Amino acid sequence: MDLESASTGVDLVVGVDAGGTRTRAVVTTLDGQVCGRSTSGPGNPVAHGVPAAVRAIGAAVAGALDPATGPPGRRVGRVLVAAAGGGASFETEVRRDLAERLSAGGPAPVVDCVSDLTAAFAAGTAEADGYLLVAGTGAASAEFAGGRISRTVDGNGWLLGDDGGGFWLGRQAVRAVLAALEGHGAPTSMIDPVAAALGVPPRREPVLSAVYNDVPVRLARLAPVVSAAHRHGDPVATGILRAAGAALLETVSALAPVAGRPLVLAGGVLDGGGEVARIVREGATARWSVRPAVSADPAAGAAWLALRAEVGAEVAAMFRRDELLTA
């Protein structure tokens, strides 16, 4: 099917996953072939502010389009941006910025903004009904009905929730380190790695200063320290990871999942394996008789949603969705 010869002149769509740690963009042709990818800085408008998020999204889109614009005249028809929060001002600024970048004297592309949860779910299953558990910088679960979010649990941000996510893990690591340094907590091998990651000596005052003089959500970068300490047999780190896994399972449990429906796991805490992912997978199988799927590339999920919106669900169904998501 030669969709690129359509009289509209539109032959590309773009999917964007604007995350708290990085922003990823995927470009596809209208027959579902991935032809560009790029990564830029954090694009979460709540954690990093609207201007910074818009810049990161624009940079990711521009980078992904660079290798895809060889033949002249190729035009983006639709961009789907998946992000957590932001509100109307964020959506307005994203649309304005992308219109300026991509119109090139012609019509501006349609820019859709959806929840990052929607893109993550689409990247993990073709089913319309099911559940998502995401644990990246933050953490949340969601129930989907007919491909739309019907209910969410947590995702309340670093200050009020996100239990079991990357920030939560990093904060627990610092708390354990401080308790050990102060003499009222169990000894832990995380003292030196945490201090090194913060760029300070392994003492109480420098650790405190480093944490309070930085953006709070950057504590998420300490999550790998906990995993590494667990692998080396640190019982304090192991306890933190087990608590994270239990918290994430409770977040899903609050949705009262129907046995057998798909559960998609997303985010860096869950999509790369490790102890927390193991706890969640085994717990989900035992509780709800489901083998969780992994949403490895929410940006590709966003591109799939953009493609389906651009060419229609029936036409999009003719392409191999799995190939797009794994290209």
mmCIF file of C-alpha atoms in Angstrom:
data_model
loop_
_atom_site.group_PDB
_atom_site.id
_atom_site.type_symbol
_atom_site.label_atom_id
_atom_site.label_comp_id
_atom_site.label_asym_id
_atom_site.label_seq_id
_atom_site.Cartn_x
_atom_site.Cartn_y
_atom_site.Cartn_z
ATOM 1 C CA MET A 1 0.000 0.000 0.000
ATOM 2 C CA ASP A 2 1.634 3.243 -1.131
ATOM 3 C CA LEU A 3 0.329 5.615 1.493
ATOM 4 C CA GLU A 4 3.201 8.022 0.878
ATOM 5 C CA SER A 5 1.748 8.971 -2.493
ATOM 6 C CA ALA A 6 -1.410 10.299 -0.904
ATOM 7 C CA SER A 7 -2.480 13.646 -2.248
ATOM 8 C CA THR A 8 -2.219 15.186 1.204
ATOM 9 C CA GLY A 9 1.578 15.093 0.967
ATOM 10 C CA VAL A 10 1.710 13.750 4.516
ATOM 11 C CA ASP A 11 3.983 10.747 4.890
ATOM 12 C CA LEU A 12 5.346 10.794 8.451
ATOM 13 C CA VAL A 13 4.040 10.659 12.008
ATOM 14 C CA VAL A 14 5.967 11.193 15.247
ATOM 15 C CA GLY A 15 5.494 9.699 18.687
ATOM 16 C CA VAL A 16 7.057 11.350 21.755
ATOM 17 C CA ASP A 17 7.510 9.998 25.272
ATOM 18 C CA ALA A 18 8.303 13.002 27.478
ATOM 19 C CA GLY A 19 9.641 11.440 30.664
ATOM 20 C CA GLY A 20 11.062 12.695 33.915
ATOM 21 C CA THR A 21 14.571 11.519 33.044
ATOM 22 C CA ARG A 22 14.666 11.790 29.252
ATOM 23 C CA THR A 23 12.494 12.505 26.215
ATOM 24 C CA ARG A 24 12.367 10.048 23.322
ATOM 25 C CA ALA A 25 10.892 10.500 19.859
ATOM 26 C CA VAL A 26 10.150 7.935 17.129
ATOM 27 C CA VAL A 27 9.313 8.779 13.501
ATOM 28 C CA THR A 28 7.464 6.353 11.228
ATOM 29 C CA THR A 29 6.181 6.397 7.680
ATOM 30 C CA LEU A 30 2.474 5.876 7.094
ATOM 31 C CA ASP A 31 3.045 2.192 6.462
ATOM 32 C CA GLY A 32 4.530 1.728 9.905
ATOM 33 C CA GLN A 33 8.251 1.735 9.082
ATOM 34 C CA VAL A 34 10.447 3.363 11.739
ATOM 35 C CA CYS A 35 12.767 5.843 10.048
ATOM 36 C CA GLY A 36 14.059 8.019 12.876
ATOM 37 C CA ARG A 37 14.756 8.058 16.614
ATOM 38 C CA SER A 38 16.198 10.588 19.021
ATOM 39 C CA THR A 39 16.636 11.256 22.729
ATOM 40 C CA SER A 40 16.881 14.558 24.570
ATOM 41 C CA GLY A 41 16.682 15.794 28.157
ATOM 42 C CA PRO A 42 13.853 15.570 30.694
ATOM 43 C CA GLY A 43 10.448 16.482 29.288
ATOM 44 C CA ASN A 44 8.141 16.198 32.274
ATOM 45 C CA PRO A 45 6.435 19.604 32.592
ATOM 46 C CA VAL A 46 5.492 19.096 36.247
ATOM 47 C CA ALA A 47 8.955 18.163 37.465
ATOM 48 C CA HIS A 48 11.000 20.442 35.204
ATOM 49 C CA GLY A 49 8.644 23.242 34.180
ATOM 50 C CA VAL A 50 6.802 23.909 30.928
ATOM 51 C CA PRO A 51 9.562 25.849 29.076
ATOM 52 C CA ALA A 52 12.201 23.169 29.708
ATOM 53 C CA ALA A 53 9.780 20.381 28.789
ATOM 54 C CA VAL A 54 8.805 22.067 25.528
ATOM 55 C CA ARG A 55 12.466 22.557 24.599
ATOM 56 C CA ALA A 56 13.236 18.905 25.292
ATOM 57 C CA ILE A 57 10.286 17.713 23.221
ATOM 58 C CA GLY A 58 11.230 19.978 20.324
ATOM 59 C CA ALA A 59 14.833 18.809 20.443
ATOM 60 C CA ALA A 60 13.823 15.132 20.447
ATOM 61 C CA VAL A 61 11.449 15.606 17.514
ATOM 62 C CA ALA A 62 14.050 17.553 15.523
ATOM 63 C CA GLY A 63 16.688 14.921 16.194
ATOM 64 C CA ALA A 64 14.419 12.051 15.185
ATOM 65 C CA LEU A 65 13.429 13.758 11.964
ATOM 66 C CA ASP A 66 16.995 14.540 10.920
ATOM 67 C CA PRO A 67 17.760 11.105 9.376
ATOM 68 C CA ALA A 68 14.225 10.807 8.024
ATOM 69 C CA THR A 69 14.131 13.938 5.866
ATOM 70 C CA GLY A 70 16.367 12.758 3.002
ATOM 71 C CA PRO A 71 13.966 13.069 0.060
ATOM 72 C CA PRO A 72 12.593 16.616 -0.085
ATOM 73 C CA GLY A 73 8.918 17.192 0.477
ATOM 74 C CA ARG A 74 8.357 14.693 3.259
ATOM 75 C CA ARG A 75 5.931 16.158 5.734
ATOM 76 C CA VAL A 76 4.818 15.275 9.237
ATOM 77 C CA GLY A 77 1.064 14.942 9.472
ATOM 78 C CA ARG A 78 0.701 14.222 13.163
ATOM 79 C CA VAL A 79 2.721 14.304 16.382
ATOM 80 C CA LEU A 80 1.482 12.533 19.485
ATOM 81 C CA VAL A 81 3.127 13.745 22.700
ATOM 82 C CA ALA A 82 2.772 11.536 25.765
ATOM 83 C CA ALA A 83 3.558 13.336 29.012
ATOM 84 C CA ALA A 84 2.538 13.356 32.655
ATOM 85 C CA GLY A 85 0.586 16.442 33.630
ATOM 86 C CA GLY A 86 1.275 19.907 32.309
ATOM 87 C CA GLY A 87 -2.240 21.115 31.675
ATOM 88 C CA ALA A 88 -3.564 23.493 29.050
ATOM 89 C CA SER A 89 -0.593 25.867 29.067
ATOM 90 C CA PHE A 90 1.808 23.012 28.392
ATOM 91 C CA GLU A 91 -0.288 21.695 25.493
ATOM 92 C CA THR A 92 -0.594 25.174 23.995
ATOM 93 C CA GLU A 93 3.160 25.758 24.130
ATOM 94 C CA VAL A 94 3.970 22.302 22.696
ATOM 95 C CA ARG A 95 1.610 22.860 19.770
ATOM 96 C CA ARG A 96 3.043 26.305 19.079
ATOM 97 C CA ASP A 97 6.637 25.121 19.228
ATOM 98 C CA LEU A 98 6.092 22.063 17.011
ATOM 99 C CA ALA A 99 4.055 24.070 14.516
ATOM 100 C CA GLU A 100 6.964 26.504 14.126
ATOM 101 C CA ARG A 101 9.472 23.680 13.769
ATOM 102 C CA LEU A 102 7.535 21.466 11.362
ATOM 103 C CA SER A 103 5.286 23.617 9.170
ATOM 104 C CA ALA A 104 8.092 24.776 6.826
ATOM 105 C CA GLY A 105 5.702 27.078 4.988
ATOM 106 C CA GLY A 106 3.003 24.428 4.715
ATOM 107 C CA PRO A 107 0.200 23.311 7.014
ATOM 108 C CA ALA A 108 1.247 22.601 10.590
ATOM 109 C CA PRO A 109 0.916 19.017 11.769
ATOM 110 C CA VAL A 110 -1.830 17.939 14.119
ATOM 111 C CA VAL A 111 -0.376 17.715 17.631
ATOM 112 C CA ASP A 112 -2.164 15.444 20.097
ATOM 113 C CA CYS A 113 -1.257 15.363 23.790
ATOM 114 C CA VAL A 114 -2.095 12.288 25.846
ATOM 115 C CA SER A 115 -1.099 10.845 29.186
ATOM 116 C CA ASP A 116 2.237 9.062 29.275
ATOM 117 C CA LEU A 117 0.301 6.136 30.712
ATOM 118 C CA THR A 118 -1.680 5.780 27.484
ATOM 119 C CA ALA A 119 1.449 5.475 25.349
ATOM 120 C CA ALA A 120 3.058 3.032 27.768
ATOM 121 C CA PHE A 121 -0.007 0.786 27.726
ATOM 122 C CA ALA A 122 -0.174 0.839 23.914
ATOM 123 C CA ALA A 123 3.487 -0.183 23.775
ATOM 124 C CA GLY A 124 2.816 -3.272 25.865
ATOM 125 C CA THR A 125 -0.377 -4.770 24.504
ATOM 126 C CA ALA A 126 -2.771 -4.583 21.575
ATOM 127 C CA GLU A 127 -5.696 -5.177 23.930
ATOM 128 C CA ALA A 128 -8.078 -2.324 24.712
ATOM 129 C CA ASP A 129 -8.874 -3.451 28.272
ATOM 130 C CA GLY A 130 -6.270 -4.094 30.942
ATOM 131 C CA TYR A 131 -3.905 -2.554 33.433
ATOM 132 C CA LEU A 132 -0.659 -0.623 33.488
ATOM 133 C CA LEU A 133 1.937 -0.307 36.222
ATOM 134 C CA VAL A 134 4.649 2.252 35.583
ATOM 135 C CA ALA A 135 7.654 2.848 37.806
ATOM 136 C CA GLY A 136 10.187 5.243 36.390
ATOM 137 C CA THR A 137 11.093 8.434 38.205
ATOM 138 C CA GLY A 138 7.565 8.280 39.619
ATOM 139 C CA ALA A 139 5.044 5.455 39.919
ATOM 140 C CA ALA A 140 1.377 4.912 39.092
ATOM 141 C CA SER A 141 -1.083 2.287 37.973
ATOM 142 C CA ALA A 142 -4.000 2.678 35.597
ATOM 143 C CA GLU A 143 -6.996 0.714 34.384
ATOM 144 C CA PHE A 144 -7.843 0.880 30.670
ATOM 145 C CA ALA A 145 -11.269 0.290 29.138
ATOM 146 C CA GLY A 146 -11.682 0.587 25.391
ATOM 147 C CA GLY A 147 -8.142 1.913 25.121
ATOM 148 C CA ARG A 148 -8.846 4.816 27.458
ATOM 149 C CA ILE A 149 -7.864 5.377 31.069
ATOM 150 C CA SER A 150 -10.822 4.717 33.329
ATOM 151 C CA ARG A 151 -9.043 4.969 36.677
ATOM 152 C CA THR A 152 -5.605 5.699 38.111
ATOM 153 C CA VAL A 153 -3.948 5.005 41.438
ATOM 154 C CA ASP A 154 -0.986 7.041 42.741
ATOM 155 C CA GLY A 155 1.076 9.045 40.264
ATOM 156 C CA ASN A 156 0.751 11.760 42.907
ATOM 157 C CA GLY A 157 4.273 13.099 42.487
ATOM 158 C CA TRP A 158 7.426 12.872 44.554
ATOM 159 C CA LEU A 159 6.042 14.900 47.450
ATOM 160 C CA LEU A 160 2.780 13.024 47.984
ATOM 161 C CA GLY A 161 3.201 9.590 46.449
ATOM 162 C CA ASP A 162 4.907 7.693 43.625
ATOM 163 C CA ASP A 163 5.593 4.850 46.045
ATOM 164 C CA GLY A 164 8.091 2.335 44.689
ATOM 165 C CA GLY A 165 9.354 4.533 41.863
ATOM 166 C CA GLY A 166 12.876 5.746 41.165
ATOM 167 C CA PHE A 167 12.639 8.863 43.329
ATOM 168 C CA TRP A 168 11.192 6.811 46.188
ATOM 169 C CA LEU A 169 14.106 4.356 45.894
ATOM 170 C CA GLY A 170 16.654 7.173 45.853
ATOM 171 C CA ARG A 171 15.119 8.865 48.874
ATOM 172 C CA GLN A 172 15.075 5.581 50.795
ATOM 173 C CA ALA A 173 18.740 5.070 49.936
ATOM 174 C CA VAL A 174 19.691 8.495 51.311
ATOM 175 C CA ARG A 175 17.617 7.948 54.435
ATOM 176 C CA ALA A 176 19.355 4.620 55.040
ATOM 177 C CA VAL A 177 22.748 6.226 54.505
ATOM 178 C CA LEU A 178 21.985 9.072 56.901
ATOM 179 C CA ALA A 179 20.707 6.657 59.534
ATOM 180 C CA ALA A 180 23.903 4.612 59.223
ATOM 181 C CA LEU A 181 26.106 7.703 59.426
ATOM 182 C CA GLU A 182 24.218 8.948 62.480
ATOM 183 C CA GLY A 183 24.587 5.618 64.230
ATOM 184 C CA HIS A 184 20.926 4.666 64.663
ATOM 185 C CA GLY A 185 20.521 2.665 61.457
ATOM 186 C CA ALA A 186 21.885 -0.602 60.155
ATOM 187 C CA PRO A 187 25.287 -0.518 58.457
ATOM 188 C CA THR A 188 25.054 -0.358 54.684
ATOM 189 C CA SER A 189 27.462 -0.539 51.771
ATOM 190 C CA MET A 190 25.522 2.265 50.076
ATOM 191 C CA ILE A 191 27.279 5.055 51.982
ATOM 192 C CA ASP A 192 30.210 5.516 49.606
ATOM 193 C CA PRO A 193 28.263 4.962 46.339
ATOM 194 C CA VAL A 194 25.510 7.376 47.379
ATOM 195 C CA ALA A 195 28.034 10.043 48.383
ATOM 196 C CA ALA A 196 29.933 9.518 45.130
ATOM 197 C CA ALA A 197 26.748 9.849 43.076
ATOM 198 C CA LEU A 198 26.002 13.103 44.904
ATOM 199 C CA GLY A 199 29.579 14.296 44.383
ATOM 200 C CA VAL A 200 30.373 14.797 48.066
ATOM 201 C CA PRO A 201 32.415 13.113 50.836
ATOM 202 C CA PRO A 202 30.671 10.247 52.686
ATOM 203 C CA ARG A 203 29.668 12.348 55.690
ATOM 204 C CA ARG A 204 26.288 13.478 57.010
ATOM 205 C CA GLU A 205 26.506 17.237 56.405
ATOM 206 C CA PRO A 206 27.782 17.118 52.808
ATOM 207 C CA VAL A 207 25.161 14.491 51.923
ATOM 208 C CA LEU A 208 22.379 16.630 53.370
ATOM 209 C CA SER A 209 23.622 19.756 51.593
ATOM 210 C CA ALA A 210 23.896 17.979 48.255
ATOM 211 C CA VAL A 211 20.335 16.665 48.478
ATOM 212 C CA TYR A 212 18.727 19.937 49.556
ATOM 213 C CA ASN A 213 20.656 22.041 47.056
ATOM 214 C CA ASP A 214 19.485 19.976 44.091
ATOM 215 C CA VAL A 215 16.161 19.392 42.318
ATOM 216 C CA PRO A 216 14.307 16.835 44.482
ATOM 217 C CA VAL A 217 13.390 14.410 41.693
ATOM 218 C CA ARG A 218 17.061 13.969 40.831
ATOM 219 C CA LEU A 219 17.238 11.562 43.746
ATOM 220 C CA ALA A 220 15.884 9.041 41.240
ATOM 221 C CA ARG A 221 19.423 8.737 39.861
ATOM 222 C CA LEU A 222 20.345 6.881 43.061
ATOM 223 C CA ALA A 223 17.975 3.982 42.324
ATOM 224 C CA PRO A 224 20.716 1.981 40.540
ATOM 225 C CA VAL A 225 22.878 2.291 43.668
ATOM 226 C CA VAL A 226 20.243 0.360 45.614
ATOM 227 C CA SER A 227 20.081 -2.372 42.972
ATOM 228 C CA ALA A 228 23.868 -2.696 42.862
ATOM 229 C CA ALA A 229 24.107 -2.958 46.651
ATOM 230 C CA HIS A 230 21.414 -5.640 46.658
ATOM 231 C CA ARG A 231 23.353 -7.684 44.119
ATOM 232 C CA HIS A 232 26.347 -7.533 46.456
ATOM 233 C CA GLY A 233 24.311 -8.832 49.383
ATOM 234 C CA ASP A 234 23.496 -5.623 51.269
ATOM 235 C CA PRO A 235 20.429 -6.474 53.415
ATOM 236 C CA VAL A 236 19.429 -2.818 53.764
ATOM 237 C CA ALA A 237 19.283 -2.412 49.979
ATOM 238 C CA THR A 238 17.407 -5.691 49.637
ATOM 239 C CA GLY A 239 14.832 -4.486 52.145
ATOM 240 C CA ILE A 240 14.317 -1.257 50.205
ATOM 241 C CA LEU A 241 13.763 -3.123 46.934
ATOM 242 C CA ARG A 242 11.330 -5.548 48.532
ATOM 243 C CA ALA A 243 9.377 -2.667 50.031
ATOM 244 C CA ALA A 244 9.252 -1.023 46.601
ATOM 245 C CA GLY A 245 7.922 -4.191 44.989
ATOM 246 C CA ALA A 246 5.265 -4.585 47.668
ATOM 247 C CA ALA A 247 4.200 -0.937 47.299
ATOM 248 C CA LEU A 248 3.866 -1.268 43.532
ATOM 249 C CA LEU A 249 1.786 -4.441 43.841
ATOM 250 C CA GLU A 250 -0.535 -2.656 46.248
ATOM 251 C CA THR A 251 -0.875 0.187 43.754
ATOM 252 C CA VAL A 252 -2.155 -2.302 41.177
ATOM 253 C CA SER A 253 -4.251 -4.172 43.725
ATOM 254 C CA ALA A 254 -6.205 -0.988 44.425
ATOM 255 C CA LEU A 255 -7.607 -1.293 40.895
ATOM 256 C CA ALA A 256 -9.155 -4.696 41.777
ATOM 257 C CA PRO A 257 -7.769 -6.340 38.607
ATOM 258 C CA VAL A 258 -9.836 -8.917 36.749
ATOM 259 C CA ALA A 259 -7.888 -12.144 36.452
ATOM 260 C CA GLY A 260 -6.486 -12.855 33.004
ATOM 261 C CA ARG A 261 -6.556 -9.304 31.660
ATOM 262 C CA PRO A 262 -3.165 -7.966 30.509
ATOM 263 C CA LEU A 263 -0.902 -6.120 32.908
ATOM 264 C CA VAL A 264 1.746 -3.965 31.259
ATOM 265 C CA LEU A 265 4.887 -2.987 33.154
ATOM 266 C CA ALA A 266 6.706 0.211 32.188
ATOM 267 C CA GLY A 267 9.470 2.488 33.407
ATOM 268 C CA GLY A 268 13.113 1.975 34.231
ATOM 269 C CA VAL A 269 12.449 0.307 37.584
ATOM 270 C CA LEU A 270 10.397 -2.432 35.895
ATOM 271 C CA ASP A 271 11.343 -2.762 32.226
ATOM 272 C CA GLY A 272 14.951 -3.849 32.713
ATOM 273 C CA GLY A 273 14.472 -6.783 35.070
ATOM 274 C CA GLY A 274 16.010 -6.686 38.528
ATOM 275 C CA GLU A 275 14.651 -7.460 41.967
ATOM 276 C CA VAL A 276 11.672 -5.081 41.954
ATOM 277 C CA ALA A 277 10.547 -6.342 38.545
ATOM 278 C CA ARG A 278 10.880 -9.945 39.751
ATOM 279 C CA ILE A 279 8.754 -9.256 42.820
ATOM 280 C CA VAL A 280 6.072 -7.557 40.741
ATOM 281 C CA ARG A 281 6.007 -10.253 38.037
ATOM 282 C CA GLU A 282 5.763 -13.101 40.517
ATOM 283 C CA GLY A 283 3.227 -11.256 42.650
ATOM 284 C CA ALA A 284 1.022 -10.442 39.652
ATOM 285 C CA THR A 285 1.046 -14.060 38.485
ATOM 286 C CA ALA A 286 0.153 -15.328 41.951
ATOM 287 C CA ARG A 287 -2.574 -12.754 42.614
ATOM 288 C CA TRP A 288 -4.223 -12.266 39.234
ATOM 289 C CA SER A 289 -3.159 -15.203 37.055
ATOM 290 C CA VAL A 290 -1.457 -12.959 34.534
ATOM 291 C CA ARG A 291 2.010 -12.914 33.025
ATOM 292 C CA PRO A 292 2.906 -9.221 32.750
ATOM 293 C CA ALA A 293 4.083 -7.778 29.449
ATOM 294 C CA VAL A 294 6.843 -5.185 29.283
ATOM 295 C CA SER A 295 6.362 -1.781 27.679
ATOM 296 C CA ALA A 296 9.932 -1.355 26.501
ATOM 297 C CA ASP A 297 9.400 1.673 24.240
ATOM 298 C CA PRO A 298 6.561 4.082 25.094
ATOM 299 C CA ALA A 299 7.789 6.451 22.362
ATOM 300 C CA ALA A 300 7.077 3.709 19.804
ATOM 301 C CA GLY A 301 3.722 3.204 21.497
ATOM 302 C CA ALA A 302 3.025 6.908 20.984
ATOM 303 C CA ALA A 303 4.066 6.585 17.332
ATOM 304 C CA TRP A 304 1.656 3.671 16.914
ATOM 305 C CA LEU A 305 -1.179 5.755 18.380
ATOM 306 C CA ALA A 306 -0.261 8.646 16.067
ATOM 307 C CA LEU A 307 -0.225 6.319 13.077
ATOM 308 C CA ARG A 308 -3.596 4.844 13.981
ATOM 309 C CA ALA A 309 -5.087 8.327 14.396
ATOM 310 C CA GLU A 310 -3.621 9.480 11.066
ATOM 311 C CA VAL A 311 -4.596 6.563 8.808
ATOM 312 C CA GLY A 312 -7.455 5.018 10.779
ATOM 313 C CA ALA A 313 -7.600 1.912 12.922
ATOM 314 C CA GLU A 314 -8.574 -0.407 10.053
ATOM 315 C CA VAL A 315 -5.652 0.634 7.870
ATOM 316 C CA ALA A 316 -3.211 0.608 10.778
ATOM 317 C CA ALA A 317 -4.322 -2.937 11.613
ATOM 318 C CA MET A 318 -2.895 -4.061 8.247
ATOM 319 C CA PHE A 319 0.639 -3.279 9.454
ATOM 320 C CA ARG A 320 2.655 -5.397 11.842
ATOM 321 C CA ARG A 321 2.374 -3.506 15.117
ATOM 322 C CA ASP A 322 5.008 -5.676 16.780
ATOM 323 C CA GLU A 323 7.593 -4.786 14.167
ATOM 324 C CA LEU A 324 7.045 -1.072 14.753
ATOM 325 C CA LEU A 325 7.398 -1.494 18.495
ATOM 326 C CA THR A 326 10.617 -3.507 18.259
ATOM 327 C CA ALA A 327 12.308 -1.796 15.307
#
